[in-house]
């Protein structure tokens, strides 16, 4: 409709003077044109905005599904003592902070005491809980583990929760102080020894809980009893990590069986994919492509350490977990582990081999230990850095993959 035709209609139908009709028609026509222009402009943005909203909303839902959310239990741990390894950073630090907030007496076992003291001080300040303590624990040293366990047994009246959290992932072919493959030694053997040394205290404090940080990577792991320490075959850092995580799940099931009737439960948990210092050896974001292109997608699927700690917290405090033992959890959902992790014969054999490697007495195998026999743990004939496995990077951090 033109301005002229619009004015003619106004004159004929409403008896408006010609001059006024023309002015009114012009204004009316401009409004119509503006509306049409606005609608056309907006239509160009509707589809992109809708697509973005759909993608963003889907990403949020996916991340919530992947992360598993927060621990639903509001239970406190007032009056209880919690020992956490690798507690100065990542999942371990967040676990320590949340359990301190819930009233627990927290013992943080860490290799780097400077960082551990700083983390303990920070947690005390944030939670106003004065009972958060830093203790030296190097899981790459059997001597350090025994000293730590001895101090806990002497200084603490009870141990209600043990969270075996510390770990290393895909590091080079380093060796522990005692000559073990670093990943097998720290992720599994160190915690195997520590748990056994604290079993009497855990039994005295029953009902008590042991929580082993595992990984989904255990499903592709294999236990090579002929060469657990990668001394005969070519070293594969990925397989070494997967073997150590499978060993954790097998240890969990065998220990649960041995502790039946004691009031001590033990469960393994995969915390999900978590952004911690654990992946510092993987080189995931060292290339420009991965850091610029993959990082945005990676961040949508990866949780921060606070969310990564929720599964450990759930297993430590949840009323639903009372009496539950020998299970494997994917975040906070019970899942069946890999078929090899269900092999009772492999679990039994691994226990026996591990007991000999760390010097535990065969009889009883709970809380008593002797130093390994000379030559039992043959140290690798390598340079000092490889032999002692000391990374120049951050301290042992929490498991996140």
GROMACS .gro file of C-alpha atoms in nm, residues 170-399:
model
  230
  170UNK     CA    1   5.221  -4.141   3.228
  171UNK     CA    2   5.552  -4.021   3.365
  172UNK     CA    3   5.881  -4.132   3.203
  173UNK     CA    4   6.050  -4.459   3.300
  174UNK     CA    5   6.139  -4.338   3.647
  175UNK     CA    6   6.207  -4.565   3.943
  176UNK     CA    7   6.108  -4.529   4.306
  177UNK     CA    8   6.363  -4.521   4.583
  178UNK     CA    9   6.323  -4.899   4.614
  179UNK     CA   10   6.357  -4.971   4.243
  180UNK     CA   11   5.991  -5.009   4.145
  181UNK     CA   12   5.836  -4.863   3.832
  182UNK     CA   13   5.720  -4.519   3.947
  183UNK     CA   14   5.354  -4.559   3.849
  184UNK     CA   15   5.322  -4.911   3.990
  185UNK     CA   16   5.512  -4.809   4.303
  186UNK     CA   17   5.328  -4.486   4.382
  187UNK     CA   18   4.979  -4.559   4.253
  188UNK     CA   19   4.954  -4.912   4.387
  189UNK     CA   20   5.239  -5.060   4.596
  190UNK     CA   21   5.279  -4.754   4.817
  191UNK     CA   22   4.910  -4.750   4.903
  192UNK     CA   23   4.908  -5.129   4.944
  193UNK     CA   24   5.175  -5.100   5.212
  194UNK     CA   25   5.026  -4.792   5.379
  195UNK     CA   26   4.680  -4.950   5.403
  196UNK     CA   27   4.816  -5.269   5.554
  197UNK     CA   28   5.020  -5.075   5.809
  198UNK     CA   29   4.709  -4.881   5.919
  199UNK     CA   30   4.470  -5.178   5.924
  200UNK     CA   31   4.490  -5.235   6.299
  201UNK     CA   32   4.403  -4.870   6.364
  202UNK     CA   33   4.119  -4.889   6.110
  203UNK     CA   34   3.981  -5.202   6.277
  204UNK     CA   35   3.997  -5.039   6.619
  205UNK     CA   36   3.799  -4.744   6.481
  206UNK     CA   37   3.533  -4.953   6.303
  207UNK     CA   38   3.305  -4.888   6.133
  208UNK     CA   39   3.573  -4.733   5.913
  209UNK     CA   40   3.631  -4.690   5.542
  210UNK     CA   41   3.913  -4.722   5.289
  211UNK     CA   42   3.872  -4.544   4.956
  212UNK     CA   43   4.104  -4.624   4.665
  213UNK     CA   44   4.118  -4.378   4.377
  214UNK     CA   45   4.106  -4.588   4.062
  215UNK     CA   46   4.053  -4.500   3.697
  216UNK     CA   47   3.847  -4.601   3.398
  217UNK     CA   48   4.186  -4.680   3.243
  218UNK     CA   49   4.192  -5.004   3.442
  219UNK     CA   50   3.973  -5.165   3.175
  220UNK     CA   51   4.269  -5.186   2.935
  221UNK     CA   52   4.522  -5.276   3.202
  222UNK     CA   53   4.702  -5.609   3.232
  223UNK     CA   54   4.894  -5.754   3.526
  224UNK     CA   55   5.223  -5.892   3.392
  225UNK     CA   56   5.349  -6.105   3.680
  226UNK     CA   57   5.661  -6.188   3.477
  227UNK     CA   58   5.762  -5.823   3.452
  228UNK     CA   59   5.564  -5.596   3.686
  229UNK     CA   60   5.844  -5.338   3.690
  230UNK     CA   61   5.909  -5.312   3.316
  231UNK     CA   62   6.262  -5.449   3.341
  232UNK     CA   63   6.239  -5.696   3.051
  233UNK     CA   64   6.005  -5.540   2.795
  234UNK     CA   65   6.007  -5.199   2.632
  235UNK     CA   66   5.857  -4.940   2.865
  236UNK     CA   67   5.509  -4.816   2.773
  237UNK     CA   68   5.399  -4.534   3.001
  238UNK     CA   69   5.031  -4.570   2.909
  239UNK     CA   70   5.023  -4.941   2.985
  240UNK     CA   71   5.223  -4.886   3.304
  241UNK     CA   72   4.955  -4.646   3.424
  242UNK     CA   73   4.671  -4.881   3.327
  243UNK     CA   74   4.842  -5.172   3.505
  244UNK     CA   75   4.870  -4.967   3.825
  245UNK     CA   76   4.502  -4.871   3.812
  246UNK     CA   77   4.393  -5.230   3.750
  247UNK     CA   78   4.605  -5.331   4.047
  248UNK     CA   79   4.413  -5.079   4.261
  249UNK     CA   80   4.079  -5.238   4.172
  250UNK     CA   81   4.210  -5.593   4.231
  251UNK     CA   82   4.355  -5.479   4.564
  252UNK     CA   83   4.020  -5.328   4.661
  253UNK     CA   84   3.832  -5.651   4.601
  254UNK     CA   85   4.089  -5.876   4.769
  255UNK     CA   86   4.118  -5.649   5.073
  256UNK     CA   87   3.739  -5.634   5.108
  257UNK     CA   88   3.731  -6.013   5.112
  258UNK     CA   89   4.003  -6.032   5.381
  259UNK     CA   90   3.828  -5.769   5.596
  260UNK     CA   91   3.486  -5.933   5.607
  261UNK     CA   92   3.340  -5.912   5.954
  262UNK     CA   93   3.586  -5.648   6.079
  263UNK     CA   94   3.367  -5.343   6.019
  264UNK     CA   95   3.621  -5.198   5.775
  265UNK     CA   96   3.489  -5.142   5.423
  266UNK     CA   97   3.696  -5.072   5.112
  267UNK     CA   98   3.580  -4.943   4.774
  268UNK     CA   99   3.739  -4.812   4.456
  269UNK     CA  100   3.623  -4.508   4.263
  270UNK     CA  101   3.691  -4.351   3.924
  271UNK     CA  102   3.643  -3.976   3.989
  272UNK     CA  103   3.581  -3.887   3.627
  273UNK     CA  104   3.797  -3.672   3.403
  274UNK     CA  105   3.933  -3.393   3.621
  275UNK     CA  106   4.159  -3.098   3.543
  276UNK     CA  107   4.446  -3.153   3.788
  277UNK     CA  108   4.826  -3.159   3.779
  278UNK     CA  109   4.806  -3.534   3.724
  279UNK     CA  110   4.813  -3.495   3.347
  280UNK     CA  111   5.126  -3.281   3.339
  281UNK     CA  112   5.326  -3.559   3.171
  282UNK     CA  113   5.071  -3.629   2.896
  283UNK     CA  114   5.150  -3.322   2.684
  284UNK     CA  115   4.778  -3.283   2.615
  285UNK     CA  116   4.787  -2.906   2.554
  286UNK     CA  117   5.147  -2.854   2.452
  287UNK     CA  118   5.067  -2.809   2.083
  288UNK     CA  119   4.909  -2.492   1.947
  289UNK     CA  120   4.628  -2.695   1.787
  290UNK     CA  121   4.528  -2.873   2.107
  291UNK     CA  122   4.552  -2.562   2.323
  292UNK     CA  123   4.354  -2.338   2.086
  293UNK     CA  124   4.112  -2.578   1.917
  294UNK     CA  125   4.060  -2.867   2.158
  295UNK     CA  126   4.071  -2.677   2.487
  296UNK     CA  127   3.720  -2.524   2.457
  297UNK     CA  128   3.567  -2.868   2.397
  298UNK     CA  129   3.788  -3.028   2.663
  299UNK     CA  130   3.674  -2.771   2.920
  300UNK     CA  131   3.310  -2.859   2.856
  301UNK     CA  132   3.368  -3.223   2.947
  302UNK     CA  133   3.624  -3.193   3.227
  303UNK     CA  134   3.543  -3.111   3.587
  304UNK     CA  135   3.734  -2.888   3.820
  305UNK     CA  136   3.901  -3.045   4.127
  306UNK     CA  137   3.611  -2.944   4.353
  307UNK     CA  138   3.367  -3.152   4.148
  308UNK     CA  139   3.631  -3.420   4.104
  309UNK     CA  140   3.645  -3.463   4.481
  310UNK     CA  141   3.271  -3.530   4.517
  311UNK     CA  142   3.293  -3.910   4.454
  312UNK     CA  143   3.561  -3.949   4.724
  313UNK     CA  144   3.354  -3.740   4.963
  314UNK     CA  145   3.045  -3.947   4.884
  315UNK     CA  146   3.223  -4.275   4.960
  316UNK     CA  147   3.367  -4.125   5.278
  317UNK     CA  148   3.049  -3.986   5.435
  318UNK     CA  149   2.736  -4.118   5.268
  319UNK     CA  150   2.497  -4.313   5.488
  320UNK     CA  151   2.415  -4.525   5.182
  321UNK     CA  152   2.773  -4.655   5.179
  322UNK     CA  153   2.752  -4.800   5.530
  323UNK     CA  154   2.850  -5.167   5.511
  324UNK     CA  155   2.908  -5.154   5.133
  325UNK     CA  156   3.244  -5.306   5.041
  326UNK     CA  157   3.446  -5.446   4.753
  327UNK     CA  158   3.267  -5.233   4.493
  328UNK     CA  159   3.383  -5.017   4.204
  329UNK     CA  160   3.222  -4.677   4.144
  330UNK     CA  161   3.223  -4.466   3.831
  331UNK     CA  162   3.187  -4.123   3.989
  332UNK     CA  163   2.897  -4.192   4.231
  333UNK     CA  164   2.736  -4.481   4.047
  334UNK     CA  165   2.828  -4.842   4.117
  335UNK     CA  166   2.952  -5.016   3.804
  336UNK     CA  167   3.100  -5.355   3.731
  337UNK     CA  168   3.475  -5.325   3.670
  338UNK     CA  169   3.664  -5.487   3.384
  339UNK     CA  170   3.647  -5.871   3.366
  340UNK     CA  171   4.013  -5.904   3.467
  341UNK     CA  172   3.942  -5.697   3.779
  342UNK     CA  173   3.692  -5.967   3.883
  343UNK     CA  174   3.948  -6.250   3.858
  344UNK     CA  175   3.985  -6.372   4.217
  345UNK     CA  176   4.293  -6.580   4.140
  346UNK     CA  177   4.475  -6.282   3.989
  347UNK     CA  178   4.375  -6.070   4.290
  348UNK     CA  179   4.505  -6.331   4.534
  349UNK     CA  180   4.832  -6.375   4.347
  350UNK     CA  181   4.884  -5.999   4.321
  351UNK     CA  182   4.834  -5.968   4.698
  352UNK     CA  183   5.095  -6.235   4.769
  353UNK     CA  184   5.348  -6.089   4.525
  354UNK     CA  185   5.289  -5.737   4.658
  355UNK     CA  186   5.335  -5.853   5.019
  356UNK     CA  187   5.676  -5.992   4.931
  357UNK     CA  188   5.777  -5.685   4.732
  358UNK     CA  189   5.703  -5.441   5.015
  359UNK     CA  190   5.832  -5.670   5.290
  360UNK     CA  191   5.506  -5.746   5.470
  361UNK     CA  192   5.505  -6.058   5.682
  362UNK     CA  193   5.305  -6.333   5.517
  363UNK     CA  194   5.143  -6.435   5.844
  364UNK     CA  195   4.860  -6.197   5.923
  365UNK     CA  196   4.966  -5.937   5.665
  366UNK     CA  197   4.801  -5.664   5.867
  367UNK     CA  198   4.998  -5.386   6.026
  368UNK     CA  199   5.333  -5.562   6.063
  369UNK     CA  200   5.621  -5.519   5.824
  370UNK     CA  201   5.985  -5.602   5.779
  371UNK     CA  202   6.224  -5.422   5.545
  372UNK     CA  203   6.245  -5.598   5.209
  373UNK     CA  204   6.514  -5.861   5.185
  374UNK     CA  205   6.836  -5.748   5.019
  375UNK     CA  206   6.800  -5.786   4.644
  376UNK     CA  207   6.425  -5.839   4.668
  377UNK     CA  208   6.359  -5.498   4.518
  378UNK     CA  209   6.641  -5.458   4.273
  379UNK     CA  210   6.703  -5.092   4.204
  380UNK     CA  211   6.726  -4.997   3.840
  381UNK     CA  212   7.080  -4.935   3.713
  382UNK     CA  213   7.005  -4.591   3.575
  383UNK     CA  214   7.106  -4.233   3.634
  384UNK     CA  215   7.000  -4.070   3.967
  385UNK     CA  216   6.697  -3.890   3.822
  386UNK     CA  217   6.552  -4.210   3.677
  387UNK     CA  218   6.644  -4.421   3.977
  388UNK     CA  219   6.477  -4.204   4.235
  389UNK     CA  220   6.202  -4.083   4.007
  390UNK     CA  221   6.197  -3.724   4.120
  391UNK     CA  222   6.006  -3.507   3.880
  392UNK     CA  223   6.116  -3.144   3.868
  393UNK     CA  224   5.747  -3.057   3.841
  394UNK     CA  225   5.475  -3.034   4.107
  395UNK     CA  226   5.433  -3.280   4.389
  396UNK     CA  227   5.243  -3.605   4.342
  397UNK     CA  228   4.889  -3.504   4.260
  398UNK     CA  229   4.542  -3.648   4.262
  399UNK     CA  230   4.410  -3.902   4.017
   0.00000   0.00000   0.00000
